[in-house]
Coordinates of C-alpha atoms in Angstrom, one line a residue:
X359 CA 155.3 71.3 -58.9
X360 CA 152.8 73.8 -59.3
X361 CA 155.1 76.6 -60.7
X362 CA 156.8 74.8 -63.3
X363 CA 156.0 75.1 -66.6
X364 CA 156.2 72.5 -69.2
X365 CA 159.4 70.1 -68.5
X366 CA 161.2 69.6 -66.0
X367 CA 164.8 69.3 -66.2
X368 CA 167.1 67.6 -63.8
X369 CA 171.1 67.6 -63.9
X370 CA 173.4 66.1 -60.8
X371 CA 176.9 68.1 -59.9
X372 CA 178.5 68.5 -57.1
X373 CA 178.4 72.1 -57.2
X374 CA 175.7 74.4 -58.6
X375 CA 174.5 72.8 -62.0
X376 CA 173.3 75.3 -64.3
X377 CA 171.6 73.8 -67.6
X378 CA 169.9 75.1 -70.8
X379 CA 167.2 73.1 -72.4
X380 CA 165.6 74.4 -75.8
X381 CA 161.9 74.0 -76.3
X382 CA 162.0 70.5 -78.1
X383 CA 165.0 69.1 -76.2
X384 CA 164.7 66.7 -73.2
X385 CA 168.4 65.6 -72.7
X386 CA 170.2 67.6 -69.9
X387 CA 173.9 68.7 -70.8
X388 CA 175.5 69.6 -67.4
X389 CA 178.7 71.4 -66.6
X390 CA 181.4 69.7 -65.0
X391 CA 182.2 70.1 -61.2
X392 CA 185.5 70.6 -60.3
X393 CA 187.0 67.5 -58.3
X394 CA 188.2 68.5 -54.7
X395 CA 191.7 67.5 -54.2
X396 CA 193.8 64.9 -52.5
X397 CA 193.1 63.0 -49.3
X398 CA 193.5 64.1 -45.8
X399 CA 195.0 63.4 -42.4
X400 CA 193.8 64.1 -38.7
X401 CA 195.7 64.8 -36.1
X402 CA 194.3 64.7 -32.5
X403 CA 195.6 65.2 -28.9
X404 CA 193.2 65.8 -25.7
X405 CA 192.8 68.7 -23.8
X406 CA 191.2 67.0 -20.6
X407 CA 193.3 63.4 -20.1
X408 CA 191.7 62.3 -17.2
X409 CA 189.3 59.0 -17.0
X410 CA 186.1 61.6 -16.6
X411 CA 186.2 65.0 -16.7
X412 CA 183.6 68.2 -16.6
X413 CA 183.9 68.2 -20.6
X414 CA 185.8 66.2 -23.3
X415 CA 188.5 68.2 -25.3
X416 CA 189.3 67.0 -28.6
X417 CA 191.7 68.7 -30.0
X418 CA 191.7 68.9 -33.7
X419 CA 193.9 69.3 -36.7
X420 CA 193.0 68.5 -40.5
X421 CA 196.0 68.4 -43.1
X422 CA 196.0 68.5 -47.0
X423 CA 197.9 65.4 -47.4
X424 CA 197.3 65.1 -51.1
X425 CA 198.2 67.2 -54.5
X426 CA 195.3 69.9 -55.3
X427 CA 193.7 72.4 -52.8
X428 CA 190.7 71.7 -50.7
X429 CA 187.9 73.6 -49.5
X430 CA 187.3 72.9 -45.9
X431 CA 183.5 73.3 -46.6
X432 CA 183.6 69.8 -48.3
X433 CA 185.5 68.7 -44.8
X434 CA 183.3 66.7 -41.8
X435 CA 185.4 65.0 -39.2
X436 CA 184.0 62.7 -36.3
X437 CA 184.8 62.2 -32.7
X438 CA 182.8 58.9 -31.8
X439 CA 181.9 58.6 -27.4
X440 CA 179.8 56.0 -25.7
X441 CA 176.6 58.7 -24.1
X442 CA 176.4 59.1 -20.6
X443 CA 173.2 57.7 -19.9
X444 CA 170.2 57.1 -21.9
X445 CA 168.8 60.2 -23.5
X446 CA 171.6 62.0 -22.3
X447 CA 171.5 65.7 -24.3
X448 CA 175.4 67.0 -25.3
X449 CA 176.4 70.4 -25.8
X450 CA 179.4 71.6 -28.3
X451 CA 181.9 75.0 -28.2
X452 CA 184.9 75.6 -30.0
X453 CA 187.5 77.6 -27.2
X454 CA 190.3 78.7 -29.8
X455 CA 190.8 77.8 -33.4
X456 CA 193.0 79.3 -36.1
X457 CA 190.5 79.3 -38.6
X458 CA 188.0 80.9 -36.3
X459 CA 185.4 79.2 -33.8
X460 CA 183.1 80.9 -36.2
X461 CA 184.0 79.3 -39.1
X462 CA 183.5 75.9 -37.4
X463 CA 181.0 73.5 -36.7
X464 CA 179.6 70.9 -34.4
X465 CA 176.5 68.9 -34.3
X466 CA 175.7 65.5 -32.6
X467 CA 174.3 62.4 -34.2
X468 CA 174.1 58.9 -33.1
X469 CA 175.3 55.5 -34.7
X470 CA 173.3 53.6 -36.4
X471 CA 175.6 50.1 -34.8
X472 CA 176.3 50.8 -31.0
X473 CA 179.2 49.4 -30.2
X474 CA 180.5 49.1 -26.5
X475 CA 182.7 52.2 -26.7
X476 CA 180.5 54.5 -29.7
X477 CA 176.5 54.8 -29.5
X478 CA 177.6 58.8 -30.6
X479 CA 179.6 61.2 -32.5
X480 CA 180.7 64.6 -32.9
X481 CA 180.7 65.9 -36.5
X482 CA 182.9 68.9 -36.9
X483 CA 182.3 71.0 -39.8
X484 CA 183.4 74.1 -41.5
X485 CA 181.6 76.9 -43.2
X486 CA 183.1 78.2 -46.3
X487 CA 184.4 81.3 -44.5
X488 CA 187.0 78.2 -43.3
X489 CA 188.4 79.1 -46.9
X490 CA 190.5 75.9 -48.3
X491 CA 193.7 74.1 -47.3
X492 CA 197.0 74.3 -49.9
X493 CA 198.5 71.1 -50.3
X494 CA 200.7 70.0 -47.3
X495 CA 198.9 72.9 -45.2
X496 CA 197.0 72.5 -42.2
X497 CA 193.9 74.2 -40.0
X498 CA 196.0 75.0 -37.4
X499 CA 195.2 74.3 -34.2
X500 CA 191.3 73.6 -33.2
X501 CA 190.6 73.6 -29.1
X502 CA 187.2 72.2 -29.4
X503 CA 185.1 70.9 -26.3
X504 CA 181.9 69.4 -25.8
X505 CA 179.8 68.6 -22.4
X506 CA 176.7 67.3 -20.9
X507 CA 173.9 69.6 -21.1
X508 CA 173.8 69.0 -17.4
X509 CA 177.2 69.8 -16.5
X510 CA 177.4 66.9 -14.9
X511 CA 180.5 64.8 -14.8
X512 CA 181.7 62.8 -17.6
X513 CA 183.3 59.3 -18.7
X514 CA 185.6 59.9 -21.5
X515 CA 187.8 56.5 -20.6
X516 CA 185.6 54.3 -22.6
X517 CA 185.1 56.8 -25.7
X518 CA 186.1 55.4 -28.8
X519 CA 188.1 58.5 -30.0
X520 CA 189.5 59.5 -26.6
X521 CA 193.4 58.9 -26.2
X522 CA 195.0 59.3 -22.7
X523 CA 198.0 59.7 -23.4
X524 CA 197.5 61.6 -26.5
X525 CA 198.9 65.0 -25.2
X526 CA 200.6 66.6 -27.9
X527 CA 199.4 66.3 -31.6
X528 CA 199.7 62.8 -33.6
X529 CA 197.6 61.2 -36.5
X530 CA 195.0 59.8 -34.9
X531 CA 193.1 56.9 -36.8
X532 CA 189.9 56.6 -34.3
X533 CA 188.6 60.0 -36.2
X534 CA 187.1 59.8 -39.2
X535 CA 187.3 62.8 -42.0
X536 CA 185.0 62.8 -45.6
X537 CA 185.7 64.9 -48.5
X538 CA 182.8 64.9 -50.4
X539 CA 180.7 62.4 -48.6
X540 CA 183.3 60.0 -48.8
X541 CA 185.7 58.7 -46.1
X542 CA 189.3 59.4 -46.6
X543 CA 191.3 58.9 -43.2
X544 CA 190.2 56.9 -40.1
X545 CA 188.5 54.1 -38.8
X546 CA 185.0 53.9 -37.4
X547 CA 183.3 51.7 -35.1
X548 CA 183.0 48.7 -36.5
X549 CA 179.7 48.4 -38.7
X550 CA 179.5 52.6 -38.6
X551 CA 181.4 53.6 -41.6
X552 CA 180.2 57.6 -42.3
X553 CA 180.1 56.7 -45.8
X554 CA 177.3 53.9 -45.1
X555 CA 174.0 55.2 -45.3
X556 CA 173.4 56.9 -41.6
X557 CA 171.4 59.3 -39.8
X558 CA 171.4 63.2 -40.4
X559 CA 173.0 64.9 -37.0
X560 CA 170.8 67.5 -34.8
X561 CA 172.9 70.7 -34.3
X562 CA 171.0 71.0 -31.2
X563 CA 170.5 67.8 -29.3
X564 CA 170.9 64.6 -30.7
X565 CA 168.2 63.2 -28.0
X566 CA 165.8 65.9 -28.3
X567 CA 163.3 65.0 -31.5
X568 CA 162.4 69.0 -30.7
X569 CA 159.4 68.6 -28.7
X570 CA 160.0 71.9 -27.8
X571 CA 160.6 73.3 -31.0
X572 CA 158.1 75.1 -33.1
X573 CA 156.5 72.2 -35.5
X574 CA 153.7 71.7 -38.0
X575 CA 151.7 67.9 -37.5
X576 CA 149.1 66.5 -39.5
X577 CA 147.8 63.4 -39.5
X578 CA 145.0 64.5 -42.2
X579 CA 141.7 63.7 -40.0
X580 CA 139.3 65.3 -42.4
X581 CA 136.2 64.0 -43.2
X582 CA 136.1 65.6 -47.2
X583 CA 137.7 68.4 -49.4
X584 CA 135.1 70.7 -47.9
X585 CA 135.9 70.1 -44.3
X586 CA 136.0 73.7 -42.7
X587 CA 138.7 72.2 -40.2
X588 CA 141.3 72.0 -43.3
X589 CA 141.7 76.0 -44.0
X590 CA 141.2 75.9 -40.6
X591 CA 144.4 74.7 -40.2
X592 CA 145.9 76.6 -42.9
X593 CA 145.6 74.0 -46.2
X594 CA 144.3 75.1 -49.6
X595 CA 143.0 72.2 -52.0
X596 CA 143.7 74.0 -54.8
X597 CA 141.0 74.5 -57.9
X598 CA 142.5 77.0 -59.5
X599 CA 144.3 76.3 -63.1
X600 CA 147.7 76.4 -64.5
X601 CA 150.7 74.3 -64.6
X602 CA 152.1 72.3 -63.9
X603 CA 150.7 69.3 -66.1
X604 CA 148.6 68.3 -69.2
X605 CA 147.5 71.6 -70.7
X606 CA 143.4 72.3 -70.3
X607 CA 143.5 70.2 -67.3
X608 CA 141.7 70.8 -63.7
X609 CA 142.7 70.7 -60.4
X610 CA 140.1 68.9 -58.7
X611 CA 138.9 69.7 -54.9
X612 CA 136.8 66.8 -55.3
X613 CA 139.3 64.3 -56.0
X614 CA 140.8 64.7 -52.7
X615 CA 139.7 62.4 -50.3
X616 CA 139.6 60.8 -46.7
X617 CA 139.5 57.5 -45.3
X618 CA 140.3 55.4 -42.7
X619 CA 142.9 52.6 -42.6
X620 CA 144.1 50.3 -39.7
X621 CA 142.7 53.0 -37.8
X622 CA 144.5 55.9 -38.7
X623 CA 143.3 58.5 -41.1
X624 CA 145.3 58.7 -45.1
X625 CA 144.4 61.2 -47.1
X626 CA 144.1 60.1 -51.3
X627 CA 144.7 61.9 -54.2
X628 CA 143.1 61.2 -57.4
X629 CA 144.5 61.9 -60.6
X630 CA 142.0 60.6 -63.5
X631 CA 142.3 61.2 -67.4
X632 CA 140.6 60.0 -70.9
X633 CA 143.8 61.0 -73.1
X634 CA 142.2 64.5 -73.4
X635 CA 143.4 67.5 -71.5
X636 CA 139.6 68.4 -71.1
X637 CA 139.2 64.8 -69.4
X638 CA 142.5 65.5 -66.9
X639 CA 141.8 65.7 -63.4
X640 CA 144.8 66.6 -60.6
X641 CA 144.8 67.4 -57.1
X642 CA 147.1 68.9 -54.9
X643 CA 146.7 70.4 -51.4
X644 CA 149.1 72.9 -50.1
X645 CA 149.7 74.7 -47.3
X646 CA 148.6 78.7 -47.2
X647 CA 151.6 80.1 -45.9
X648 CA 155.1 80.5 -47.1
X649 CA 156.2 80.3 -43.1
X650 CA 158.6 77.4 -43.7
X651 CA 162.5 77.1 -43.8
X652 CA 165.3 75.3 -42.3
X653 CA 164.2 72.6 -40.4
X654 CA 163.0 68.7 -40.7
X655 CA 160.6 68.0 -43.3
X656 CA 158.8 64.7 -43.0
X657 CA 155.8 62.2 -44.9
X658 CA 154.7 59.1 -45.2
X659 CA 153.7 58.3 -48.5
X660 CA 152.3 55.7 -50.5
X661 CA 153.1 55.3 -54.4
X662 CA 151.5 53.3 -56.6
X663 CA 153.1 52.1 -60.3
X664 CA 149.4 51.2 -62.0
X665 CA 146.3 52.8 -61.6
X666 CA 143.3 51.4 -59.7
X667 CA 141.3 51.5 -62.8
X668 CA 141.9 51.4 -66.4
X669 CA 145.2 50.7 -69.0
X670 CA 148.5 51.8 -66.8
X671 CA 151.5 54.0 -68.9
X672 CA 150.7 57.5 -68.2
X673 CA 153.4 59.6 -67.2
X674 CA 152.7 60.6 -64.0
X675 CA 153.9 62.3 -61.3
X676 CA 154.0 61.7 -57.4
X677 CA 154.9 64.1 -55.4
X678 CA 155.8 65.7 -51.6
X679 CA 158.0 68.8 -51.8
X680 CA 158.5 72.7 -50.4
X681 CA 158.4 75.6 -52.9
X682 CA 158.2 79.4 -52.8
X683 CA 157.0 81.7 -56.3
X684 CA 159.6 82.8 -58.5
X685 CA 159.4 86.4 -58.3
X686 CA 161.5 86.6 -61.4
X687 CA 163.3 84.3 -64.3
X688 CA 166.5 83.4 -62.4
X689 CA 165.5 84.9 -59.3
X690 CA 168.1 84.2 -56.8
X691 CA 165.8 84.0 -53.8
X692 CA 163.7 80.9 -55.6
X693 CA 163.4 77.7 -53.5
X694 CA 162.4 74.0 -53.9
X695 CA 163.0 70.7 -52.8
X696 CA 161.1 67.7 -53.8
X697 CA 160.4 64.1 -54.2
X698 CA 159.1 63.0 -56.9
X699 CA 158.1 59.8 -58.5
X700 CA 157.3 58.7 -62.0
X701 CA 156.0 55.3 -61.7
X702 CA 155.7 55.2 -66.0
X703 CA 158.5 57.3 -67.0
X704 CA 158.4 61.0 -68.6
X705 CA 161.6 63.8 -69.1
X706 CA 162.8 61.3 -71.1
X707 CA 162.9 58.2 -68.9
X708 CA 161.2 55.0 -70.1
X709 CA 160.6 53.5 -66.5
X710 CA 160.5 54.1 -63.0
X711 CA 162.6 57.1 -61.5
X712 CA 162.6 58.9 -58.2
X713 CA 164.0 62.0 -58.4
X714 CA 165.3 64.3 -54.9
X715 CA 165.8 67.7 -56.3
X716 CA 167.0 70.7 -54.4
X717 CA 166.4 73.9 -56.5
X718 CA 168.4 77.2 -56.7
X719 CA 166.2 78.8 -59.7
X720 CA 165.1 78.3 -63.2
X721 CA 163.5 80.1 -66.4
X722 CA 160.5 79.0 -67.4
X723 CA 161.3 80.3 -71.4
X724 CA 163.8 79.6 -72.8
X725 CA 164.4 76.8 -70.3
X726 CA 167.0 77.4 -67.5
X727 CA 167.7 75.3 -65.0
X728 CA 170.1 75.4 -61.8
X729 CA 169.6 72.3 -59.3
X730 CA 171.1 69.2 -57.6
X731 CA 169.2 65.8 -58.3
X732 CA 169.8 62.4 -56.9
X733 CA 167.6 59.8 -58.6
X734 CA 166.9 56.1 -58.2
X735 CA 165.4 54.0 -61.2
X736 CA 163.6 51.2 -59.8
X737 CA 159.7 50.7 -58.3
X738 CA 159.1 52.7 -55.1
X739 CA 155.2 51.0 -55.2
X740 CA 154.3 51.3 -51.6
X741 CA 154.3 53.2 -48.4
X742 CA 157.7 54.9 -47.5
X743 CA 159.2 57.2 -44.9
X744 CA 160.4 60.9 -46.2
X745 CA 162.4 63.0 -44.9
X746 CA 164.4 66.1 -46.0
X747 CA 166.3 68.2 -43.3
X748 CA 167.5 71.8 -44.2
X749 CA 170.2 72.9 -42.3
X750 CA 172.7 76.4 -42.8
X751 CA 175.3 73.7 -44.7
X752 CA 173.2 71.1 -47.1
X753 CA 169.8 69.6 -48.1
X754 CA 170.1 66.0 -47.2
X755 CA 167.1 63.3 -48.5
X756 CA 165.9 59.9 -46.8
X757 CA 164.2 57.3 -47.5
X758 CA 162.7 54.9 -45.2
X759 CA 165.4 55.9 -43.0
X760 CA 168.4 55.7 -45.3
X761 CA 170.3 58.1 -46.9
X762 CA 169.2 58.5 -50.7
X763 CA 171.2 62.4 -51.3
X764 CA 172.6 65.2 -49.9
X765 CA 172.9 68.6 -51.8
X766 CA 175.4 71.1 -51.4
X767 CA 174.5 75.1 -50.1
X768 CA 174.2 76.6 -52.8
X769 CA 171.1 75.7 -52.7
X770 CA 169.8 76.6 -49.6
X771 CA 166.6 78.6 -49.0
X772 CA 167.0 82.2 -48.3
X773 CA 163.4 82.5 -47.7
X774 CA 160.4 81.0 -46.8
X775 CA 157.9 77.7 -48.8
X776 CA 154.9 76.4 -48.5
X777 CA 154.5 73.0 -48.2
X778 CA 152.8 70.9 -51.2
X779 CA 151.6 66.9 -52.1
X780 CA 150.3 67.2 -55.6
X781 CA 149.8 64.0 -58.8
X782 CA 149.4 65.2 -62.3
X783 CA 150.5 64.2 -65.7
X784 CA 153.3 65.3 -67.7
X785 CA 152.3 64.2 -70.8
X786 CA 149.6 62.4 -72.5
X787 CA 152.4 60.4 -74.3
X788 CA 152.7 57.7 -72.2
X789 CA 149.4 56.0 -73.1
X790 CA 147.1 57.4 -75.6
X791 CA 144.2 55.4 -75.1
X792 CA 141.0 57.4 -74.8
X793 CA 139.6 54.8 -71.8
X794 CA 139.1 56.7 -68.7
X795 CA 141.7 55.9 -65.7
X796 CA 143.0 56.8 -62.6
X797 CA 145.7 56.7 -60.1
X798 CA 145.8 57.2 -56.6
X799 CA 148.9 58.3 -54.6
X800 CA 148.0 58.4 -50.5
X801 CA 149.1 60.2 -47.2
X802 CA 149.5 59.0 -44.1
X803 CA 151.2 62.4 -42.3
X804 CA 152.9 65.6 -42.7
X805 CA 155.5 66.7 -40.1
X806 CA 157.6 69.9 -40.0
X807 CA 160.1 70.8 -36.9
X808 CA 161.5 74.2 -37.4
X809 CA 165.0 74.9 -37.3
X810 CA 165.6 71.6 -35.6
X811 CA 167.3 68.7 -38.1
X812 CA 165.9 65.0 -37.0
X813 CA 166.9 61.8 -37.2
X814 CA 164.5 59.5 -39.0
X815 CA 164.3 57.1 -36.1
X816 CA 163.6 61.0 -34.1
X817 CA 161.0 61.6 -36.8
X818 CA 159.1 58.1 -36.1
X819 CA 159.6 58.5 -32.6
X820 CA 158.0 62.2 -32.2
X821 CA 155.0 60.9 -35.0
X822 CA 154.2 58.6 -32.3
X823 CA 154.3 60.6 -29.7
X824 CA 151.6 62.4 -31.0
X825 CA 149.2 59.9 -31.9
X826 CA 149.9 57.8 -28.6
X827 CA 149.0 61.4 -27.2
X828 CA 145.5 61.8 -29.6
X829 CA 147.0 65.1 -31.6
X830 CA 145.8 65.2 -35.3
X831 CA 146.9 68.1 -36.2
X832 CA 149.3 71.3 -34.2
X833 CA 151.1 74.1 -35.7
X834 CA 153.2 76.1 -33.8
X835 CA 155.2 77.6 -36.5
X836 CA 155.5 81.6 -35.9
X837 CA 154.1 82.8 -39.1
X838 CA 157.6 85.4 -39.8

């Protein structure tokens, strides 16, 4: 990332991960998250018992059934219904709850394995003004609700989750609650476990991709570097120098590319050296504004692990990600989220890593770190889906449509990125030969939805849309 400086440092927790690293180190040395306690138990009983109704009431508790406290923030429980109709659009309100209809959540997200009585769930969540649950203690009571946009009528008899004759409160197995991320009471559908690799939810509309919704779409249809039409539609191929990278290298205009393949437009980026910082050539392309926040991030990528020409082993680095400036060393209101992949090594791997990495803020010297990472070492060679949502509770990463991390809040933006695809070279360590070579890493799209968190199969779905419609590029993002 282009505001980095030397290193990069990486260090997983599940809470906020705060590392030093002195100028010659490379290991990470991270603090130690505190383990959330014991398991839980739901209780249910319905508020509506009738075969269909205007709205379904599932009426919630969530008990502390183990030995240490819990924080309801780590907490998601799910109500799994068969949809009305295709493309059917759900709405969600809390009517009463002890803990405060404020404090609680619901969102909408559909299973990856339809079964005859679950092709959707509810997710309740809490925020942390839920506070946390004692052992033995309970939420209280939670009247929750939910109802076709429509208002039409109904059929709760074949929901998964609905009980009849569940009028007064029981343990209810046909819900499912994670701590964590992982499941620790209840049964799902069979082949939906939450703890399987699934879909993100959309706290709006688990139908609507947000074709309505402000969004940024670029299929890259450019014809050079110097195409008016790209600061046209607010990109910057950046020339200017600094870090991050090989020290006396160039960002190079030039060295971003267009072509056409299978008959759709991918833009290429070039990164060239001859083991010289003088010789180094990156690109990167950015967008102009700082306009973006919460929402569904999206690319298709291609990575490659050896270069199109000359001896392979340089530690490079691949890249799609969101960033805003540090104002200040630790700043609190620093963002970033990337992917990143080092097809060679570098930061003190020796082969090939992908890295997700959601950051809260850093200092560039001394070193100072505090982020989340999820990493993967094998070869991602090849063209694969990204996608990062943002919501107001986590940062969650897939790729090609499964679920590769999700990040806690204290990482959340509290302002406004740009959006960024850059390659560039860590080091000259990896291969010191002094033969020129080069790398490519390709781009097939760029899709932001604001305030709206997507599905990937949504993601897909609304990328073809526009190019079944003959949009190359739209941004409707308000610029505040």
């Amino acid at each position: 990332m282009k505001s980095l400086a030397k290193s990069r440092l990486r260090a997983a927790a599940a809470a906020a991960v705060t590392v030093a690293l002195g100028c010659t180190a490379l290991a990470a040395v991270p603090t130690t998250a505190s383990a959330a306690g014991g398991p839980l138990a739901v209780q249910y009983r319905t508020g509506a018992s009738g075969a269909t109704a205007d709205q379904s009431e599932p009426w919630l508790k969530v008990r502390n059934t183990g030995s240490g406290s819990v924080q309801l923030s780590d907490v998601k429980v799910r109500y799994y219904f068969k949809g009305d109709a295709v493309g059917e659009a759900y709405r969600f309100a809390c009517s009463w709850a002890v803990k405060g209809c404020g404090n609680i959540t619901g969102t909408f997200g559909t299973l990856a394995k339809p079964t005859a009585t679950a092709d959707r769930y509810l997710e309740i969540g809490f925020t942390s003004g839920a506070g946390s649950l004692a052992p033995g203690a309970d939420t209280g009571d939670m009247q929750l609700r939910f109802y076709r946009a429509n208002w039409q009528t109904l059929t709760q008899s074949d929901d998964y989750s609905f009980g009849a004759g569940s009028t007064a409160y029981g343990d209810w197995s046909k819900v499912t609650a994670q701590l964590g991320g992982a499941t620790v009471w209840g049964t799902a559908p069979e082949g939906n476990d939450p703890t399987d690799p699934t879909d993100p939810t959309d706290p709006t509309d688990p139908t609507d991709p947000g074709e309505d919704g402000p969004a940024l779409f670029d299929d890259f249809n450019y014809s050079s570097h110097s195409d008016p039409q790209i600061a046209a539609h607010g990109w910057s191929v950046r020339s200017n120098a600094g870090g991050p990278g090989v020290p006396g290298a160039t960002w190079a205009p030039d060295k971003v590319t267009f072509a056409t393949q299978s008959g759709n437009s991918i833009m290429n980026l070039e990164t060239s050296t001859a083991g010289s910082g003088e010789s180094t050539k990156q690109t990167e392309i950015l967008t102009q504004s700082m306009k973006f926040r919460n929402g569904t991030y999206a690319a298709r990528v291609k990575f490659n692990d050896a270069p199109k020409s000359g001896p392979d082993g340089d530690h490079l680095v691949q890249t799609f990600f969101t960033i805003n400036d540090l104002k200040a060393p630790m700043a609190d209101d620093y963002a970033e989220y990337d992917f990143e992949y080092l097809p060679n090594g570098g930061w003190g791997e020796s082969g090939n890593i992908l890295y997700t990495t959601s950051w809260e803020t850093y200092r560039p010297d001394p070193w100072e770190a505090v982020n989340q990472h999820t990493e993967s070492r094998q070869s991602y060679a090849g063209w694969h889906d990204l996608v990062v949502t943002i919501d107001n509770s986590a940062i969650t990463y897939y790729i090609d449509g499964q679920l590769f991390g999700t990040h806690g809040a204290a990482y959340l933006p509290e302002r406004g990125m740009s959006i960024n695809f850059n390659q560039w070279l860590i080091d000259l360590a990896g291969q010191t030969s002094t033969t020129p070579r080069a790398y490519d890493q390709q781009v097939d799209y760029v899709l932001h939805v604001k305030d709206h968190v997507l599905t990937p199969a949504q993601v897909n779905a609304k990328v073809a849309a526009y190019r079944a419609a003959g949009t190359t590029f739209q941004d409707t993002v308000p610029a505040g």
